[in-house]
CSV table of N, CA and C in Angstrom, one decimal:
chain,number,residue,atom,x,y,z
A,29,MET,N,81.7,105.6,93.0
A,29,MET,CA,82.2,106.3,94.2
A,29,MET,C,83.7,106.3,94.2
A,30,THR,N,84.3,107.4,94.7
A,30,THR,CA,85.6,107.7,95.0
A,30,THR,C,86.1,107.3,96.4
A,31,ASP,N,87.0,106.4,96.5
A,31,ASP,CA,87.7,106.1,97.8
A,31,ASP,C,88.6,107.2,98.1
A,32,GLU,N,88.9,107.4,99.5
A,32,GLU,CA,89.9,108.4,99.7
A,32,GLU,C,91.1,107.6,100.4
A,33,VAL,N,92.4,108.2,100.0
A,33,VAL,CA,93.5,107.7,100.5
A,33,VAL,C,94.2,108.8,101.4
A,34,ARG,N,94.3,108.7,102.6
A,34,ARG,CA,94.8,109.8,103.4
A,34,ARG,C,96.6,109.5,103.7
A,35,VAL,N,97.1,110.5,103.3
A,35,VAL,CA,98.5,110.7,103.2
A,35,VAL,C,99.2,111.4,104.4
A,36,PHE,N,99.8,110.8,105.3
A,36,PHE,CA,100.4,111.7,106.3
A,36,PHE,C,102.0,111.7,106.2
A,37,ARG,N,102.4,113.1,106.4
A,37,ARG,CA,103.9,113.2,106.3
A,37,ARG,C,104.5,114.0,107.6
A,38,HIS,N,105.7,113.5,107.9
A,38,HIS,CA,106.4,114.1,108.9
A,38,HIS,C,107.7,114.3,108.8
A,39,ARG,N,108.4,115.4,109.1
A,39,ARG,CA,109.8,115.5,109.0
A,39,ARG,C,110.5,114.6,110.0
A,40,ILE,N,111.5,113.9,109.6
A,40,ILE,CA,112.3,113.2,110.6
A,40,ILE,C,113.2,114.1,111.4
A,41,VAL,N,112.9,114.0,112.8
A,41,VAL,CA,113.7,114.8,113.6
A,41,VAL,C,114.7,113.7,114.2
A,42,ARG,N,116.2,114.2,114.1
A,42,ARG,CA,117.2,113.4,114.4
A,42,ARG,C,117.8,113.9,115.9
A,43,LEU,N,117.6,113.0,116.6
A,43,LEU,CA,118.1,113.4,118.1
A,43,LEU,C,119.3,112.9,118.2
A,44,SER,N,120.2,113.5,119.0
A,44,SER,CA,121.7,113.2,119.1
A,44,SER,C,121.8,111.8,119.8
A,45,SER,N,120.7,111.4,120.6
A,45,SER,CA,120.8,110.3,121.3
A,45,SER,C,120.1,109.0,120.6
A,46,CYS,N,119.7,109.3,119.4
A,46,CYS,CA,119.0,108.4,118.6
A,46,CYS,C,119.8,108.0,117.2
A,47,SER,N,120.0,106.8,116.9
A,47,SER,CA,120.5,106.6,115.6
A,47,SER,C,119.6,107.1,114.5
A,48,ARG,N,119.9,107.1,113.2
A,48,ARG,CA,119.2,107.5,112.1
A,48,ARG,C,118.0,106.6,112.1
A,49,ARG,N,118.3,105.4,112.1
A,49,ARG,CA,117.3,104.1,111.9
A,49,ARG,C,116.2,104.6,113.1
A,50,GLU,N,116.6,104.8,114.2
A,50,GLU,CA,115.8,104.8,115.3
A,50,GLU,C,114.8,106.2,115.4
A,51,SER,N,115.4,107.2,114.7
A,51,SER,CA,114.6,108.5,114.4
A,51,SER,C,113.7,108.0,113.3
A,52,GLU,N,113.9,107.3,112.3
A,52,GLU,CA,113.1,107.1,111.3
A,52,GLU,C,111.8,106.2,111.8
A,53,ARG,N,112.2,105.2,112.6
A,53,ARG,CA,111.3,104.3,113.3
A,53,ARG,C,110.3,105.1,114.3
A,54,ALA,N,110.8,106.1,115.0
A,54,ALA,CA,109.9,106.9,115.8
A,54,ALA,C,109.1,107.7,115.1
A,55,THR,N,109.4,108.3,113.9
A,55,THR,CA,108.6,109.1,113.1
A,55,THR,C,107.4,108.4,112.4
A,56,VAL,N,107.7,107.1,112.0
A,56,VAL,CA,106.7,106.2,111.5
A,56,VAL,C,105.7,106.0,112.7
A,57,ARG,N,106.2,105.7,113.9
A,57,ARG,CA,105.2,105.4,114.9
A,57,ARG,C,104.2,106.7,115.2
A,58,GLU,N,104.9,107.7,115.1
A,58,GLU,CA,104.1,109.0,115.2
A,58,GLU,C,102.9,109.0,114.1
A,59,LEU,N,103.3,108.7,112.8
A,59,LEU,CA,102.5,108.9,111.8
A,59,LEU,C,101.3,107.8,111.9
A,60,LEU,N,101.8,106.6,112.4
A,60,LEU,CA,100.6,105.6,112.7
A,60,LEU,C,99.8,106.0,113.9
A,61,GLY,N,100.1,106.5,115.0
A,61,GLY,CA,99.3,107.2,115.8
A,61,GLY,C,98.3,108.3,115.3
A,62,GLU,N,99.0,109.2,114.5
A,62,GLU,CA,98.0,110.2,114.0
A,62,GLU,C,97.0,109.6,113.0
A,63,ALA,N,97.2,108.6,112.4
A,63,ALA,CA,96.4,107.9,111.3
A,63,ALA,C,95.5,107.1,112.1
A,64,PHE,N,95.7,106.3,113.0
A,64,PHE,CA,94.9,105.5,113.7
A,64,PHE,C,94.3,105.6,115.2
A,65,GLY,N,94.9,107.1,115.5
A,65,GLY,CA,94.5,107.4,116.8
A,65,GLY,C,94.9,106.8,118.1
A,66,ARG,N,95.7,105.9,117.9
A,66,ARG,CA,96.4,105.1,119.2
A,66,ARG,C,97.6,104.5,118.6
A,67,ASP,N,98.1,103.9,119.7
A,67,ASP,CA,99.5,103.3,119.4
A,67,ASP,C,99.0,101.9,118.9
A,68,VAL,N,99.6,101.5,117.8
A,68,VAL,CA,99.1,100.2,116.8
A,68,VAL,C,100.3,99.4,116.8
A,69,ASN,N,99.9,98.2,116.4
A,69,ASN,CA,100.9,97.0,116.1
A,69,ASN,C,101.3,97.0,114.9
A,70,LEU,N,102.4,97.3,114.2
A,70,LEU,CA,102.8,97.2,112.7
A,70,LEU,C,103.2,95.9,112.5
A,71,LEU,N,102.6,95.3,111.5
A,71,LEU,CA,102.9,93.9,110.9
A,71,LEU,C,103.6,94.0,109.6
A,72,HIS,N,104.2,93.0,109.1
A,72,HIS,CA,104.6,92.8,107.7
A,72,HIS,C,104.3,91.3,107.1
A,73,ASP,N,103.8,91.3,105.9
A,73,ASP,CA,103.8,89.8,105.3
A,73,ASP,C,105.0,89.5,104.9
A,74,PRO,N,105.1,88.2,104.4
A,74,PRO,CA,106.3,87.8,103.9
A,74,PRO,C,107.0,88.4,102.8
A,75,CYS,N,106.3,89.3,102.1
A,75,CYS,CA,106.7,90.1,101.0
A,75,CYS,C,107.3,91.3,101.5
A,76,GLY,N,107.1,91.7,102.9
A,76,GLY,CA,107.6,92.8,103.6
A,76,GLY,C,106.6,94.1,103.5
A,77,ARG,N,105.1,93.6,103.1
A,77,ARG,CA,104.3,94.6,102.9
A,77,ARG,C,103.7,95.0,104.4
A,78,PRO,N,103.6,96.2,104.7
A,78,PRO,CA,103.1,96.7,106.2
A,78,PRO,C,101.7,96.5,106.1
A,79,SER,N,101.2,96.2,107.4
A,79,SER,CA,99.7,96.3,107.7
A,79,SER,C,99.6,96.7,109.3
A,80,VAL,N,98.5,96.9,109.8
A,80,VAL,CA,98.2,97.4,111.2
A,80,VAL,C,97.2,96.4,111.7
A,81,GLU,N,98.0,95.5,112.8
A,81,GLU,CA,97.0,94.7,113.5
A,81,GLU,C,95.6,95.2,113.8
A,82,GLY,N,94.6,94.4,113.5
A,82,GLY,CA,93.2,94.9,114.0
A,82,GLY,C,92.6,95.8,113.0
A,83,PHE,N,93.1,96.3,112.1
A,83,PHE,CA,92.7,97.3,111.2
A,83,PHE,C,92.6,96.8,109.8
A,84,PRO,N,91.4,96.8,109.1
A,84,PRO,CA,91.4,96.1,107.6
A,84,PRO,C,92.0,97.2,106.5
A,85,HIS,N,92.7,98.1,106.9
A,85,HIS,CA,93.2,99.0,105.9
A,85,HIS,C,94.3,98.6,105.3
A,86,PHE,N,94.6,99.1,104.0
A,86,PHE,CA,95.9,99.0,103.3
A,86,PHE,C,96.7,100.2,103.6
A,87,ILE,N,98.1,99.9,103.9
A,87,ILE,CA,98.9,101.0,104.2
A,87,ILE,C,100.2,100.8,103.3
A,88,SER,N,100.9,102.0,103.2
A,88,SER,CA,102.1,101.9,102.5
A,88,SER,C,103.1,103.0,103.2
A,89,ILE,N,104.3,102.6,103.5
A,89,ILE,CA,105.1,103.5,104.3
A,89,ILE,C,106.5,103.7,103.4
A,90,SER,N,106.9,105.0,103.5
A,90,SER,CA,108.3,105.5,103.0
A,90,SER,C,108.9,106.4,103.6
A,91,HIS,N,110.3,106.3,103.6
A,91,HIS,CA,111.1,107.5,104.3
A,91,HIS,C,112.3,107.7,103.3
A,92,SER,N,112.6,109.1,103.5
A,92,SER,CA,113.9,109.6,103.0
A,92,SER,C,114.7,109.9,104.1
A,93,ARG,N,115.8,110.7,103.7
A,93,ARG,CA,116.7,111.3,104.8
A,93,ARG,C,116.1,112.2,105.6
A,94,ASP,N,115.0,112.9,105.1
A,94,ASP,CA,114.5,114.1,105.8
A,94,ASP,C,112.7,113.8,106.4
A,95,GLU,N,112.2,112.9,105.6
A,95,GLU,CA,110.8,112.9,105.6
A,95,GLU,C,110.4,111.3,105.8
A,96,ALA,N,109.2,111.3,106.6
A,96,ALA,CA,108.5,109.9,106.4
A,96,ALA,C,107.1,110.2,106.0
A,97,VAL,N,106.6,109.3,105.3
A,97,VAL,CA,105.2,109.2,104.7
A,97,VAL,C,104.5,107.9,104.9
A,98,LEU,N,103.2,108.0,105.2
A,98,LEU,CA,102.3,107.0,105.5
A,98,LEU,C,100.9,107.1,104.7
A,99,ALA,N,100.8,106.1,103.8
A,99,ALA,CA,99.4,106.5,103.0
A,99,ALA,C,98.3,105.3,103.6
A,100,VAL,N,97.2,105.5,103.9
A,100,VAL,CA,96.2,104.7,104.4
A,100,VAL,C,95.0,104.8,103.4
A,101,SER,N,94.7,103.5,103.1
A,101,SER,CA,93.4,103.1,102.1
A,101,SER,C,92.6,102.4,102.8
A,102,GLY,N,91.4,102.7,102.9
A,102,GLY,CA,90.2,101.7,103.6
A,102,GLY,C,89.9,100.5,102.6
A,103,SER,N,90.0,100.5,101.4
A,103,SER,CA,89.5,99.7,100.3
A,103,SER,C,90.5,99.1,99.4
A,104,ARG,N,91.6,99.9,98.9
A,104,ARG,CA,92.5,99.3,97.9
A,104,ARG,C,93.8,99.2,98.2
A,105,PRO,N,94.8,98.4,97.7
A,105,PRO,CA,96.1,98.7,97.7
A,105,PRO,C,96.9,99.8,97.3
A,106,VAL,N,97.8,100.5,98.0
A,106,VAL,CA,98.2,101.8,97.5
A,106,VAL,C,99.7,101.5,97.6
A,107,GLY,N,100.6,102.5,97.0
A,107,GLY,CA,102.0,102.4,97.2
A,107,GLY,C,102.6,103.8,97.2
A,108,VAL,N,103.4,104.1,98.1
A,108,VAL,CA,104.1,105.5,98.1
A,108,VAL,C,105.6,105.4,98.3
A,109,ASP,N,106.1,106.5,97.8
A,109,ASP,CA,107.6,106.5,97.9
A,109,ASP,C,108.0,108.0,97.9
A,110,VAL,N,108.9,108.2,98.9
A,110,VAL,CA,109.4,109.7,99.0
A,110,VAL,C,110.9,109.7,98.9
A,111,GLU,N,111.5,110.6,98.2
A,111,GLU,CA,112.9,110.4,98.0
A,111,GLU,C,113.4,111.9,98.0
A,112,THR,N,114.7,112.1,98.3
A,112,THR,CA,115.4,113.4,98.1
A,112,THR,C,116.3,113.2,97.0
A,113,TRP,N,116.7,114.1,96.3
A,113,TRP,CA,117.5,114.1,95.1
A,113,TRP,C,118.9,113.4,95.6
A,114,ARG,N,119.7,112.6,94.8
A,114,ARG,CA,120.8,112.1,95.0
A,114,ARG,C,121.4,111.7,93.8
A,115,GLU,N,122.8,112.0,93.6
A,115,GLU,CA,123.5,111.7,92.4
A,115,GLU,C,123.5,110.2,92.1
A,116,ALA,N,123.3,109.2,92.9
A,116,ALA,CA,123.3,107.9,92.9
A,116,ALA,C,122.2,107.4,91.8
A,117,LEU,N,121.2,108.2,91.8
A,117,LEU,CA,120.1,107.8,90.9
A,117,LEU,C,120.6,107.8,89.6
A,118,VAL,N,121.4,108.6,89.2
A,118,VAL,CA,122.0,108.7,87.8
A,118,VAL,C,123.1,107.6,87.5
A,119,SER,N,124.0,107.7,88.6
A,119,SER,CA,125.2,106.6,88.6
A,119,SER,C,124.6,105.2,88.3
A,120,THR,N,123.5,104.9,89.0
A,120,THR,CA,123.0,103.4,89.1
A,120,THR,C,121.8,103.3,88.0
A,121,ALA,N,121.6,104.2,87.4
A,121,ALA,CA,120.2,104.1,86.6
A,121,ALA,C,120.0,102.9,85.6
A,122,GLY,N,121.3,102.4,84.9
A,122,GLY,CA,121.4,101.2,84.4
A,122,GLY,C,120.8,99.8,85.1
A,123,LYS,N,120.9,100.2,86.1
A,123,LYS,CA,120.5,98.9,87.1
A,123,LYS,C,119.0,98.9,87.3
A,124,TRP,N,118.3,99.9,87.0
A,124,TRP,CA,116.9,100.0,87.4
A,124,TRP,C,116.1,100.3,86.3
A,125,LEU,N,116.7,100.9,85.4
A,125,LEU,CA,115.8,101.4,84.1
A,125,LEU,C,116.0,100.8,82.8
A,126,THR,N,115.3,100.5,82.2
A,126,THR,CA,115.5,99.7,80.9
A,126,THR,C,116.1,100.8,79.7
A,127,PRO,N,116.7,100.2,78.8
A,127,PRO,CA,117.2,101.2,77.9
A,127,PRO,C,116.2,102.1,77.3
A,128,ALA,N,114.9,101.6,77.1
A,128,ALA,CA,114.1,102.5,76.5
A,128,ALA,C,113.6,103.8,77.4
A,129,GLN,N,113.5,103.3,78.8
A,129,GLN,CA,113.4,104.4,79.9
A,129,GLN,C,114.4,105.2,80.0
A,130,LEU,N,115.6,104.8,80.0
A,130,LEU,CA,116.7,105.8,79.9
A,130,LEU,C,116.8,106.6,79.1
A,131,GLU,N,116.0,106.4,77.8
A,131,GLU,CA,116.1,107.5,76.7
A,131,GLU,C,115.3,108.7,77.1
A,132,HIS,N,114.5,108.5,78.1
A,132,HIS,CA,113.5,109.7,78.5
A,132,HIS,C,114.1,110.4,79.8
A,133,MET,N,115.4,110.1,80.2
A,133,MET,CA,116.0,110.8,81.3
A,133,MET,C,116.9,111.9,81.0
A,134,HIS,N,116.5,112.9,81.2
A,134,HIS,CA,117.5,114.2,80.8
A,134,HIS,C,117.8,115.1,81.8
A,135,GLU,N,117.0,115.4,83.0
A,135,GLU,CA,117.1,116.1,84.1
A,135,GLU,C,117.0,115.2,85.6
A,136,PRO,N,117.7,115.9,86.5
A,136,PRO,CA,117.5,115.1,87.8
A,136,PRO,C,116.0,114.7,88.2
A,137,LEU,N,115.1,115.6,87.9
A,137,LEU,CA,113.5,115.3,88.2
A,137,LEU,C,113.1,114.1,87.4
A,138,ASP,N,113.7,113.9,86.2
A,138,ASP,CA,113.4,112.9,85.4
A,138,ASP,C,113.8,111.3,86.2
A,139,TYR,N,114.9,111.3,86.5
A,139,TYR,CA,115.4,110.2,87.5
A,139,TYR,C,114.5,110.2,88.7
A,140,LEU,N,114.5,111.2,89.3
A,140,LEU,CA,113.7,111.1,90.6
A,140,LEU,C,112.2,110.6,90.3
A,141,LYS,N,111.5,111.0,89.4
A,141,LYS,CA,110.2,110.7,89.0
A,141,LYS,C,110.2,109.3,88.8
A,142,ALA,N,111.1,108.7,88.0
A,142,ALA,CA,111.3,107.5,87.7
A,142,ALA,C,111.4,106.4,88.8
A,143,TRP,N,112.3,107.0,89.6
A,143,TRP,CA,112.6,106.0,90.7
A,143,TRP,C,111.6,105.9,91.7
A,144,THR,N,110.9,107.1,92.0
A,144,THR,CA,109.7,107.1,92.9
A,144,THR,C,108.6,106.5,92.4
A,145,ALA,N,108.4,106.6,91.1
A,145,ALA,CA,107.2,105.7,90.5
A,145,ALA,C,107.3,104.2,90.7
A,146,LYS,N,108.6,103.9,90.2
A,146,LYS,CA,109.1,102.3,90.4
A,146,LYS,C,108.8,101.7,91.7
A,147,GLU,N,109.2,102.6,92.6
A,147,GLU,CA,109.3,102.2,94.1
A,147,GLU,C,107.9,102.2,94.4
A,148,ALA,N,107.0,103.1,94.3
A,148,ALA,CA,105.5,103.3,94.6
A,148,ALA,C,104.6,102.1,94.2
A,149,ILE,N,104.9,101.8,92.7
A,149,ILE,CA,104.2,100.7,92.1
A,149,ILE,C,104.6,99.4,92.5
A,150,TYR,N,106.1,99.4,92.8
A,150,TYR,CA,106.5,98.0,93.3
A,150,TYR,C,105.7,97.5,94.6
A,151,LYS,N,105.6,98.6,95.4
A,151,LYS,CA,105.0,98.3,96.9
A,151,LYS,C,103.5,97.8,96.7
A,152,LEU,N,102.9,98.2,95.7
A,152,LEU,CA,101.4,97.8,95.5
A,152,LEU,C,101.1,96.6,94.7
A,153,MET,N,102.2,96.1,94.0
A,153,MET,CA,102.1,95.0,93.2
A,153,MET,C,101.8,93.5,93.9
A,154,PRO,N,100.8,92.8,93.4
A,154,PRO,CA,100.4,91.7,94.0
A,154,PRO,C,101.6,90.6,93.9
A,155,GLU,N,102.1,90.7,92.8
A,155,GLU,CA,103.3,89.6,92.5
A,155,GLU,C,104.4,90.6,92.2
A,156,GLN,N,105.4,90.7,93.1
A,156,GLN,CA,106.6,91.7,92.8
A,156,GLN,C,107.6,91.0,91.9
A,157,PRO,N,108.0,91.7,91.0
A,157,PRO,CA,109.0,91.2,90.2
A,157,PRO,C,110.4,91.2,90.8
A,158,PRO,N,111.3,90.4,90.3
A,158,PRO,CA,112.7,90.5,90.9
A,158,PRO,C,113.3,91.8,91.3
A,159,GLY,N,113.1,92.7,90.4
A,159,GLY,CA,113.8,94.2,90.7
A,159,GLY,C,113.0,95.1,90.0
A,160,LEU,N,113.2,96.3,90.2
A,160,LEU,CA,112.8,97.6,89.5
A,160,LEU,C,112.8,97.7,88.0
A,161,MET,N,113.8,96.9,87.6
A,161,MET,CA,114.1,97.1,86.0
A,161,MET,C,112.7,96.6,85.3
A,162,GLU,N,112.1,95.6,86.0
A,162,GLU,CA,110.9,95.1,85.5
A,162,GLU,C,109.6,95.9,85.8
A,163,VAL,N,109.7,96.9,86.5
A,163,VAL,CA,108.6,97.8,86.7
A,163,VAL,C,108.3,98.8,85.6
A,164,ALA,N,107.1,98.7,84.9
A,164,ALA,CA,107.0,99.6,83.8
A,164,ALA,C,106.5,101.1,84.2
A,165,LEU,N,106.8,102.2,83.5
A,165,LEU,CA,106.4,103.6,83.9
A,165,LEU,C,105.3,103.9,82.9
A,166,PRO,N,104.0,103.8,83.6
A,166,PRO,CA,102.9,104.2,82.6
A,166,PRO,C,102.8,105.6,82.2
A,167,TYR,N,103.6,106.7,82.7
A,167,TYR,CA,103.6,107.9,82.5
A,167,TYR,C,104.5,108.0,81.1
A,168,LEU,N,105.2,107.2,80.9
A,168,LEU,CA,105.9,107.0,79.6
A,168,LEU,C,105.4,106.4,78.5
A,169,GLY,N,104.0,105.9,78.8
A,169,GLY,CA,103.1,105.2,77.7
A,169,GLY,C,103.4,103.7,77.7
A,170,GLU,N,104.3,103.2,78.9
A,170,GLU,CA,104.4,101.9,78.7
A,170,GLU,C,103.2,101.0,79.4
A,171,PRO,N,102.7,100.0,78.8
A,171,PRO,CA,101.6,99.2,79.3
A,171,PRO,C,101.8,98.9,80.8
A,172,SER,N,100.7,99.4,81.5
A,172,SER,CA,100.8,99.1,83.1
A,172,SER,C,99.4,99.3,83.6
A,173,PRO,N,98.9,98.5,84.6
A,173,PRO,CA,97.6,98.6,85.3
A,173,PRO,C,97.5,99.8,86.4
A,174,TYR,N,98.7,100.4,86.5
A,174,TYR,CA,98.9,101.5,87.4
A,174,TYR,C,98.8,102.8,87.0
A,175,GLU,N,98.7,104.0,87.9
A,175,GLU,CA,98.8,105.3,87.6
A,175,GLU,C,99.7,105.8,88.8
A,176,VAL,N,100.3,106.8,88.4
A,176,VAL,CA,101.1,107.5,89.4
A,176,VAL,C,100.9,109.0,89.7
A,177,HIS,N,100.7,109.5,90.9
A,177,HIS,CA,100.8,111.1,91.1
A,177,HIS,C,101.9,111.4,91.9
A,178,TRP,N,102.4,112.6,91.6
A,178,TRP,CA,103.5,113.0,92.3
A,178,TRP,C,103.1,114.5,93.1
A,179,LEU,N,104.0,114.6,94.1
A,179,LEU,CA,103.7,115.9,94.9
A,179,LEU,C,105.3,116.4,95.3
A,180,GLY,N,105.8,117.5,94.8
A,180,GLY,CA,107.0,117.8,95.2
A,180,GLY,C,107.8,118.5,94.0
A,181,ASP,N,109.2,118.4,94.2
A,181,ASP,CA,110.1,119.1,93.1
A,181,ASP,C,111.2,118.1,92.9
A,182,ALA,N,112.3,118.7,92.3
A,182,ALA,CA,113.5,118.0,92.0
A,182,ALA,C,114.5,117.7,93.1
A,183,ASP,N,114.1,118.4,94.2
A,183,ASP,CA,114.9,118.3,95.6
A,183,ASP,C,114.2,117.1,96.2
A,184,SER,N,113.0,117.1,96.5
A,184,SER,CA,112.3,116.1,97.1
A,184,SER,C,110.9,115.7,96.6
A,185,LEU,N,110.6,114.4,96.2
A,185,LEU,CA,109.5,114.2,95.5
A,185,LEU,C,108.8,113.0,96.2
A,186,LEU,N,107.3,113.0,96.2
A,186,LEU,CA,106.5,111.9,97.0
A,186,LEU,C,105.8,111.5,95.6
A,187,ALA,N,105.9,110.0,95.6
A,187,ALA,CA,105.0,109.5,94.4
A,187,ALA,C,104.0,108.6,95.1
A,188,MET,N,102.7,108.6,94.5
A,188,MET,CA,101.6,108.0,95.1
A,188,MET,C,101.0,107.1,94.1
A,189,ALA,N,101.0,105.7,94.2
A,189,ALA,CA,100.6,104.8,93.0
A,189,ALA,C,99.3,104.1,93.7
A,190,ASN,N,98.5,103.8,92.5
A,190,ASN,CA,97.4,103.0,92.6
A,190,ASN,C,96.9,102.3,91.3
A,191,ASP,N,96.1,101.3,91.5
A,191,ASP,CA,95.6,100.7,90.2
A,191,ASP,C,94.7,101.6,89.5
A,192,LYS,N,94.9,101.5,88.1
A,192,LYS,CA,94.0,102.6,87.2
A,192,LYS,C,92.6,102.3,87.5
A,193,ALA,N,92.2,101.0,87.8
A,193,ALA,CA,90.8,100.9,87.7
A,193,ALA,C,90.1,101.2,89.1
A,194,ASP,N,90.9,101.5,90.1
A,194,ASP,CA,90.3,102.0,91.3
A,194,ASP,C,90.3,103.7,91.3
A,195,ALA,N,88.9,104.1,91.6
A,195,ALA,CA,88.8,105.5,91.7
A,195,ALA,C,89.3,105.9,93.1
A,196,LEU,N,90.4,106.5,93.1
A,196,LEU,CA,90.9,106.9,94.4
A,196,LEU,C,91.3,108.5,94.4
A,197,ARG,N,91.0,109.0,95.5
A,197,ARG,CA,91.4,110.3,95.8
A,197,ARG,C,92.2,110.6,96.8
A,198,TRP,N,93.4,111.2,96.5
A,198,TRP,CA,94.7,111.2,97.6
A,198,TRP,C,94.4,112.6,98.3
A,199,ARG,N,94.5,112.5,99.5
A,199,ARG,CA,94.4,113.4,100.4
A,199,ARG,C,95.7,113.6,101.3
A,200,ILE,N,96.3,114.8,101.2
A,200,ILE,CA,97.3,114.9,102.0
A,200,ILE,C,96.9,115.7,103.4
A,201,MET,N,97.3,115.2,104.4
A,201,MET,CA,96.6,115.4,105.8
A,201,MET,C,97.4,116.5,106.4
């Protein structure tokens, strides 16, 4: 049986009366309301993983400068990351990519795919490593129990990760 992961996306609207952070939080609250049908209490475990009080769902949250994303799974942990292209992905790549991974980086989309994949996988790992350098990239053939799916392009990319053993179907709402 295939379980469904619902993915909710909203553009972040920046109001002049709100800080960027306040706008991001307000957008995440909207996503939570859309997903759960009411105002909910967002909690975080000691590792920072989010959950919703009173709901047994697994959730993952991400935001970029322009967009917020919420993934909701009723049965299995998932991870999401949404990012917009920025030059810092190239200038800092040696801090979060291994030398072997760096050999596969040629275009902006390569860096964006690697960053979003590592972030999404990191969010669902039960034992989080000390940094992104230690996160394997399964699409490069590196051993990993996880798989990643993408939606977007070199300007803005959404990565969705889950355990390979889980038969999950991702649905954009």
